[in-house]
Short mmCIF file of C-alpha atoms in Angstrom, two decimals:
data_model
loop_
_atom_site.label_atom_id
_atom_site.label_comp_id
_atom_site.label_asym_id
_atom_site.label_seq_id
_atom_site.Cartn_x
_atom_site.Cartn_y
_atom_site.Cartn_z
CA MET B 28 -0.01 -0.41 0.02
CA MET B 29 1.49 3.24 -0.94
CA SER B 30 1.63 6.85 1.34
CA SER B 31 -0.88 9.78 -0.31
CA VAL B 32 1.78 11.38 1.77
CA PRO B 33 5.19 11.92 -0.70
CA LEU B 34 8.47 11.63 0.96
CA SER B 35 8.82 14.61 -0.62
CA TRP B 36 6.27 16.92 1.33
CA TYR B 37 8.05 14.97 4.36
CA LEU B 38 11.29 16.19 3.50
CA ILE B 39 10.72 19.96 2.70
CA LEU B 40 8.92 20.03 6.05
CA SER B 41 12.27 18.90 7.11
CA ALA B 42 13.85 21.23 5.56
CA ILE B 43 11.84 24.16 6.89
CA LEU B 44 12.20 23.27 10.03
CA PHE B 45 15.19 22.79 10.14
CA GLY B 46 15.84 27.14 8.98
CA LEU B 47 13.93 27.90 11.99
CA GLY B 48 16.53 26.35 13.56
CA ILE B 49 19.09 27.51 12.00
CA ALA B 50 17.51 31.25 12.47
CA GLY B 51 16.90 30.52 16.16
CA PHE B 52 20.14 29.86 16.76
CA LEU B 53 21.13 32.32 14.58
CA PHE B 54 19.17 35.18 15.52
CA ARG B 55 17.98 34.57 19.92
CA LYS B 56 20.53 36.32 22.42
CA ASN B 57 19.70 34.40 25.31
CA LEU B 58 21.42 30.85 25.33
CA ILE B 59 18.71 28.63 25.77
CA THR B 60 16.91 29.63 23.65
CA VAL B 61 19.94 28.91 21.46
CA PHE B 62 19.68 25.56 23.52
CA MET B 63 16.45 24.72 22.59
CA SER B 64 17.20 25.78 18.44
CA ILE B 65 19.90 23.01 18.28
CA GLU B 66 16.85 20.75 19.74
CA LEU B 67 14.93 22.04 16.76
CA MET B 68 17.55 21.02 14.29
CA LEU B 69 18.13 17.67 15.69
CA ASN B 70 13.89 16.70 15.53
CA ALA B 71 14.23 18.44 11.53
CA VAL B 72 16.68 15.79 11.05
CA ASN B 73 15.01 12.51 12.71
CA LEU B 74 12.04 13.48 11.03
CA SER B 75 13.37 13.48 7.17
CA PHE B 76 15.52 10.28 8.49
CA VAL B 77 12.25 8.61 9.83
CA ALA B 78 11.07 9.90 6.18
CA PHE B 79 13.29 7.89 4.49
CA SER B 80 12.36 5.17 5.98
CA TYR B 81 9.14 4.10 6.02
CA HIS B 82 10.23 5.26 1.91
CA LEU B 83 12.03 1.96 1.57
CA LYS B 84 10.59 -0.14 4.49
CA GLN B 85 13.44 -0.54 6.21
CA VAL B 86 13.64 0.19 10.58
CA ASP B 87 17.44 1.54 9.79
CA GLY B 88 16.04 4.83 9.95
CA HIS B 89 14.50 4.31 13.13
CA ILE B 90 17.75 2.97 15.37
CA PHE B 91 19.39 6.24 13.88
CA THR B 92 17.07 8.40 14.63
CA PHE B 93 16.91 6.51 18.47
CA PHE B 94 20.42 7.06 18.95
CA VAL B 95 20.05 10.38 17.76
CA MET B 96 17.35 11.19 20.58
CA VAL B 97 20.30 9.03 23.56
CA VAL B 98 22.27 11.78 22.04
CA ALA B 99 20.51 14.40 22.10
CA ALA B 100 19.33 13.71 26.23
CA ALA B 101 23.00 13.64 26.81
CA GLU B 102 23.72 16.52 25.25
CA ALA B 103 20.43 18.64 26.57
CA ALA B 104 21.99 17.09 30.18
CA VAL B 105 25.73 18.66 29.72
CA GLY B 106 24.89 21.40 27.92
CA LEU B 107 22.22 22.66 30.64
CA ALA B 108 24.66 22.00 33.51
CA ILE B 109 27.61 24.36 32.12
CA ILE B 110 24.42 26.50 31.63
CA LEU B 111 23.81 26.43 35.57
CA THR B 112 27.72 26.94 35.60
CA VAL B 113 27.70 29.91 33.16
CA PHE B 114 24.96 32.02 35.01
CA LYS B 115 26.74 30.98 38.17
CA ASN B 116 30.15 32.21 37.91
CA ARG B 117 28.62 35.56 35.26
CA SER B 118 25.10 36.16 35.92
CA THR B 119 23.63 36.58 33.06
CA LEU B 120 23.16 34.19 29.74
CA GLU B 121 23.45 36.59 26.74
CA VAL B 122 25.70 35.80 24.47
CA ASP B 123 26.56 38.75 23.58
CA GLU B 124 28.34 39.20 27.10
CA VAL B 125 28.81 35.21 27.72
CA ASP B 126 32.29 35.71 24.96
CA SER B 127 34.69 32.89 26.87
CA MET B 128 34.35 29.95 29.46
CA LYS B 129 37.23 31.62 31.50
CA LEU B 130 36.59 34.40 33.46
CA MET Y 7 -7.02 11.83 2.20
CA LEU Y 8 -7.51 11.35 5.94
CA GLU Y 9 -3.72 10.79 6.29
CA THR Y 10 -3.26 14.10 3.93
CA ALA Y 11 -5.15 16.07 5.95
CA PHE Y 12 -3.53 15.26 9.37
CA PHE Y 13 -0.19 15.58 7.70
CA TYR Y 14 -1.39 19.41 7.75
CA LEU Y 15 -1.92 19.27 10.74
CA PHE Y 16 1.10 18.03 12.43
CA ALA Y 17 3.14 20.10 9.94
CA LEU Y 18 0.81 23.01 10.94
CA LEU Y 19 1.45 22.55 15.27
CA THR Y 20 5.35 21.69 14.45
CA LEU Y 21 6.01 24.88 12.33
CA GLY Y 22 3.56 26.99 14.03
CA GLY Y 23 5.26 25.99 17.31
CA GLY Y 24 8.71 26.58 15.74
CA VAL Y 25 7.94 29.89 14.90
CA LEU Y 26 6.45 30.63 18.34
CA MET Y 27 9.39 29.47 19.90
CA ILE Y 28 11.97 31.65 18.20
CA THR Y 29 9.65 34.78 18.10
CA ARG Y 30 8.58 34.38 21.92
CA ARG Y 31 9.92 36.85 24.43
CA SER Y 32 9.97 34.73 27.41
CA ALA Y 33 12.29 31.47 27.54
CA VAL Y 34 9.08 29.96 29.53
CA HIS Y 35 6.55 30.41 26.85
CA SER Y 36 9.59 28.85 24.14
CA ALA Y 37 9.79 26.27 25.72
CA ILE Y 38 6.08 25.68 26.11
CA TRP Y 39 6.01 26.30 22.27
CA LEU Y 40 8.87 23.54 21.89
CA ILE Y 41 6.97 21.12 23.76
CA VAL Y 42 4.24 21.72 20.95
CA SER Y 43 6.45 21.29 18.10
CA LEU Y 44 7.86 18.28 19.37
CA MET Y 45 4.30 17.21 20.26
CA GLY Y 46 3.50 17.54 16.43
CA VAL Y 47 7.01 15.95 15.04
CA ALA Y 48 5.74 12.83 17.42
CA GLY Y 49 2.43 13.07 15.42
CA LEU Y 50 4.09 12.80 11.98
CA TYR Y 51 6.42 9.94 13.50
CA LEU Y 52 2.83 8.46 14.31
CA LEU Y 53 1.72 9.10 10.18
CA GLN Y 54 4.70 7.24 9.23
CA GLN Y 55 3.72 3.60 11.14
CA ALA Y 56 6.99 4.79 13.73
CA GLU Y 57 4.97 3.96 16.82
CA PHE Y 58 8.08 3.24 19.36
CA LEU Y 59 9.77 6.44 18.30
CA PHE Y 60 6.36 8.74 19.30
CA ALA Y 61 6.49 6.81 22.25
CA VAL Y 62 9.62 6.96 22.72
CA GLN Y 63 9.49 11.00 21.41
CA ILE Y 64 6.76 11.70 23.56
CA ILE Y 65 8.15 10.03 26.89
CA LEU Y 66 12.09 10.95 26.79
CA TYR Y 67 11.89 14.56 24.77
CA VAL Y 68 8.32 15.93 26.26
CA GLY Y 69 8.56 13.97 29.23
CA GLY Y 70 12.45 14.30 29.74
CA ILE Y 71 14.34 16.98 28.30
CA MET Y 72 11.82 20.06 28.38
CA VAL Y 73 10.56 19.15 31.75
CA LEU Y 74 14.91 19.79 32.48
CA PHE Y 75 14.74 22.48 30.15
CA LEU Y 76 12.18 24.35 32.44
CA PHE Y 77 14.03 23.41 35.50
CA VAL Y 78 17.05 25.22 34.27
CA ILE Y 79 14.62 28.18 33.02
CA MET Y 80 13.14 28.22 36.62
CA LEU Y 81 16.40 27.87 38.31
CA VAL Y 82 17.97 30.48 36.16
CA ASN Y 83 16.34 34.17 37.05
CA LEU Y 84 15.46 35.70 33.49
CA ASP Y 85 12.76 38.06 34.44
CA GLN Y 86 14.81 40.95 33.82
CA ALA Y 87 16.65 40.52 30.79
CA ALA Y 88 13.35 39.51 29.13
CA LYS Y 89 13.08 43.08 29.27
CA GLU Y 90 15.66 43.66 27.01
CA ARG Y 91 16.27 43.38 23.73
CA GLN Y 92 15.72 39.67 22.80
CA PHE Y 93 18.33 39.50 19.49
CA VAL Y 94 21.76 39.70 19.07
CA LYS Y 95 23.84 42.36 18.01
CA PRO Y 96 25.58 41.91 14.96
CA TRP Y 97 21.83 40.86 13.12
CA TRP Y 98 23.10 41.59 9.78
CA VAL Y 99 25.74 38.86 9.55
CA ALA Y 100 22.73 36.55 11.54
CA LEU Y 101 20.61 37.53 8.21
CA ALA Y 102 22.97 36.50 5.98
CA VAL Y 103 23.94 33.46 7.00
CA LEU Y 104 20.53 32.31 6.97
CA LEU Y 105 19.77 34.00 3.40
CA ALA Y 106 22.41 32.35 2.05
CA ILE Y 107 21.33 28.87 3.63
CA GLY Y 108 17.89 29.45 2.30
CA GLY Y 109 18.92 30.26 -0.89
CA GLU Y 110 20.83 26.44 -1.24
CA PHE Y 111 17.71 24.84 0.57
CA ALA Y 112 15.66 27.17 -2.38
CA TYR Y 113 18.35 26.03 -5.33
CA ILE Y 114 18.01 21.95 -4.34
CA LEU Y 115 14.80 23.02 -4.42
CA ARG Y 116 14.03 24.68 -7.43
CA THR Y 117 16.21 21.52 -9.44
CA ASN Y 118 14.22 18.98 -8.26
CA THR Y 119 14.48 16.55 -10.86
CA GLY Y 120 17.74 15.87 -10.18
CA ALA Y 121 17.62 16.44 -6.13
CA PHE Y 122 14.50 14.77 -5.85
CA ARG Y 123 15.60 11.48 -7.25
CA PHE Y 124 14.70 8.45 -4.31
CA ALA Y 125 15.18 4.50 -4.40
CA VAL Y 126 12.78 2.53 -5.18
CA PRO Y 127 11.98 0.22 -2.00
CA VAL Y 128 12.65 -3.16 -3.18
CA GLU Y 129 9.82 -5.27 -2.76
CA GLN Y 130 10.34 -7.35 0.01
CA PRO Y 131 7.81 -9.21 2.40
CA PRO Y 132 6.70 -7.15 5.57
CA PRO Y 133 8.63 -8.96 8.49
CA ALA Y 134 6.45 -10.58 11.09
CA GLY Y 135 5.26 -8.38 14.44
CA GLY Y 136 4.83 -4.58 15.57
CA ASN Y 137 7.19 -1.54 14.87
CA THR Y 138 8.83 -2.21 18.60
CA GLU Y 139 9.69 -5.58 18.11
CA ILE Y 140 11.39 -5.36 14.80
CA LEU Y 141 12.51 -2.59 16.59
CA ALA Y 142 14.31 -4.58 19.80
CA ASP Y 143 15.48 -7.36 16.72
CA VAL Y 144 17.13 -4.96 14.85
CA LEU Y 145 18.94 -3.03 17.91
CA PHE Y 146 19.57 -5.83 19.79
CA SER Y 147 21.63 -8.14 16.99
CA GLN Y 148 22.60 -6.12 14.73
CA TYR Y 149 22.99 -2.51 16.17
CA LEU Y 150 24.14 -4.26 19.84
CA LEU Y 151 27.81 -2.31 19.74
CA PRO Y 152 26.46 1.41 18.91
CA PHE Y 153 23.69 0.23 21.72
CA GLU Y 154 26.16 -0.36 24.39
CA ILE Y 155 28.51 2.83 23.51
CA ALA Y 156 25.13 5.14 23.78
CA SER Y 157 24.34 3.51 27.14
CA LEU Y 158 28.16 4.32 27.99
CA LEU Y 159 27.81 7.25 26.82
CA LEU Y 160 24.43 8.34 29.06
CA LEU Y 161 26.88 7.01 31.87
CA VAL Y 162 29.56 9.45 31.13
CA ALA Y 163 26.65 12.25 30.56
CA VAL Y 164 25.31 12.01 34.27
CA VAL Y 165 28.67 11.76 36.01
CA GLY Y 166 29.77 14.88 33.52
CA SER Y 167 26.66 16.74 34.68
CA VAL Y 168 26.42 16.30 38.04
CA ILE Y 169 30.42 17.61 38.58
CA MET Y 170 30.09 20.26 36.43
CA ALA Y 171 27.22 21.38 38.23
CA ARG Y 172 27.70 20.49 42.35
CA LYS Y 173 28.66 23.71 43.95
CA ARG Y 174 32.58 24.36 44.27
CA ALA Y 175 34.42 23.17 46.91
#
């Protein structure tokens, strides 16, 4: 049974979502929002993995998406710990002002 | 027809959530809209018969990562920062990079006959069992080593974040 939604629609949606993530990453000043934009980009890539997996009728894309999610969880834990430490040391989270990890 | 309608619904959730996430002033609002966007992506997974990933997306992203984000947002006090400007100062640099990447995407979409030539799926009998069952079979046989490495990575991340976030001695 062929799907009524073509693969290219999913890929275009994924590209737009990735572009939104890039826009948030580049334009926002708050470190936490920048970090959330990275999560948005990871999700865009996951979406195209799953779309190809569905198109080719194989589960390898699902496995890869699963690993991306695991890495995203690890990244969020470490990244948010770094953000907390930066805030403790500098009491600001603006990317214009936090320009080095050292005090 | 129903599938197309659901695709539009979930795509609207995903993109709308994404746009509102990068434009809201308050970080908490951004996080809430990101959750909406992630739910939209989860719906798209369900539409593509990836039931296991749908569940993992809800449990791990919405239930785990985003709650972590909200905790950190509430730990750092950003009330004062929310009143100031919210976009970076050299905005034209950001705009130039964004236009370059957007131009690349547009070019690929315009030359669609060349860019969108996909492999034809091989005709094969569908594997027995549900999506989760098949995934488990593949994950614990073909991808066993990456699975173990991923668990090691999670251990390192847990230890690292505890060391990073604890009080200075």
